[in-house]
mmCIF file of C-alpha atoms in Angstrom:
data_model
loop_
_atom_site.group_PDB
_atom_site.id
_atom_site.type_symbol
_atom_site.label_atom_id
_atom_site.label_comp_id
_atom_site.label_asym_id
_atom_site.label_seq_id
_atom_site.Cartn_x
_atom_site.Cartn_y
_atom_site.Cartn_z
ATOM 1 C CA UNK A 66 40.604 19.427 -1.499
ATOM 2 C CA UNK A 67 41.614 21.260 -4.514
ATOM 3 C CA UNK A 68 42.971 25.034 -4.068
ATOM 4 C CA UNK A 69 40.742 26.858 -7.029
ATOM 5 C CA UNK A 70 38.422 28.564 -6.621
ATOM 6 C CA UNK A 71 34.561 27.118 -7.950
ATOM 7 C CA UNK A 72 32.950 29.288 -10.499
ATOM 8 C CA UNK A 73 29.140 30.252 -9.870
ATOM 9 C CA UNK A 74 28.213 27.484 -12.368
ATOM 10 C CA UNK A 75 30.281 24.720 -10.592
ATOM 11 C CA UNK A 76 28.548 24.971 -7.495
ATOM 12 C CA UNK A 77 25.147 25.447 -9.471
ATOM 13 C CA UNK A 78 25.795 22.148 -10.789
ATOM 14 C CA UNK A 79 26.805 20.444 -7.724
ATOM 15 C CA UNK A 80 23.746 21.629 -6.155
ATOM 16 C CA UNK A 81 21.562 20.301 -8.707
ATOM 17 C CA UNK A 82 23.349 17.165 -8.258
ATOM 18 C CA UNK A 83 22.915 17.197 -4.539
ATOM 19 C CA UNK A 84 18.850 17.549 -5.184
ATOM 20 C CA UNK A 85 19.296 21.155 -3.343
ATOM 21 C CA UNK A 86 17.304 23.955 -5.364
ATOM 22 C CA UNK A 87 18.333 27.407 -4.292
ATOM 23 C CA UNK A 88 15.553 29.039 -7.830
ATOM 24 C CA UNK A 89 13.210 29.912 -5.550
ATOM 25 C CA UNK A 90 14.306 33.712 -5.649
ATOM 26 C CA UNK A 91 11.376 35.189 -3.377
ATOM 27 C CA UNK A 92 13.282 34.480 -0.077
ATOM 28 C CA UNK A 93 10.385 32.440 1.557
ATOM 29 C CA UNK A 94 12.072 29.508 3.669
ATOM 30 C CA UNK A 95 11.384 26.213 2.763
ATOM 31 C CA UNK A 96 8.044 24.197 4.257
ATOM 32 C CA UNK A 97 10.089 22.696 7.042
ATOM 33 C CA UNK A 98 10.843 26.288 8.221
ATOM 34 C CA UNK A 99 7.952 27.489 8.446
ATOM 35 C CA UNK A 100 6.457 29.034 11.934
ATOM 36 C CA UNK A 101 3.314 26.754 12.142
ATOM 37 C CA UNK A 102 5.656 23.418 11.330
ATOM 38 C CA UNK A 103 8.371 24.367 14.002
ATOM 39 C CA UNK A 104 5.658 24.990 16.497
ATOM 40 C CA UNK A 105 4.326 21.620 15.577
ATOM 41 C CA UNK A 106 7.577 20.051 15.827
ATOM 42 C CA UNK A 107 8.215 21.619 19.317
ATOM 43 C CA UNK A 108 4.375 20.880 20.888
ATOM 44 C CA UNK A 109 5.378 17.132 20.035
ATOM 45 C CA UNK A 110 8.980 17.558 21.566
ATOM 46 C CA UNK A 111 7.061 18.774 24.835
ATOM 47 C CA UNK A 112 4.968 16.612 25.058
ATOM 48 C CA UNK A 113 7.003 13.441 24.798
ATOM 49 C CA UNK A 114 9.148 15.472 27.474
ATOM 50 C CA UNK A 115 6.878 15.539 29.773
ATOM 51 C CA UNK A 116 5.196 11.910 28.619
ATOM 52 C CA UNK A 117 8.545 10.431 29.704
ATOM 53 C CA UNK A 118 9.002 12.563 32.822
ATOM 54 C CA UNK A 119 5.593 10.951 34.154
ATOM 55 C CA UNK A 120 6.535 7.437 32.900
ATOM 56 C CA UNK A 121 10.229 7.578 34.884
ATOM 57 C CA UNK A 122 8.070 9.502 38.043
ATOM 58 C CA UNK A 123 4.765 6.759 37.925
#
């Protein structure tokens, strides 16, 4: 690690190169983020929960 400091413009262009876009400048959080996609993700956690509960009970 190098001890200077990165201008604004460094770590613009490392985050371009990275593929991560931080333009979007209205603050909304990116699709994966979303309420409706982590309750999605969760219902599907749960339910494999409990899916392998009953297969190690049965």
């Amino acid at each position: 690690m190098s001890d200077h400091l990165q201008t604004e413009e460094e770590i613009r262009e490392e985050m371009e190169e990275l593929g991560v876009s931080n333009s979007g400048g209205d603050g909304a959080p990116d699709v994966m983020m979303s309420g409706p996609m982590i309750r999605a993700i969760v219902i599907i956690l749960v339910f494999l929960l409990v899916a392998g509960a009953l297969l190690l009970v049965f």
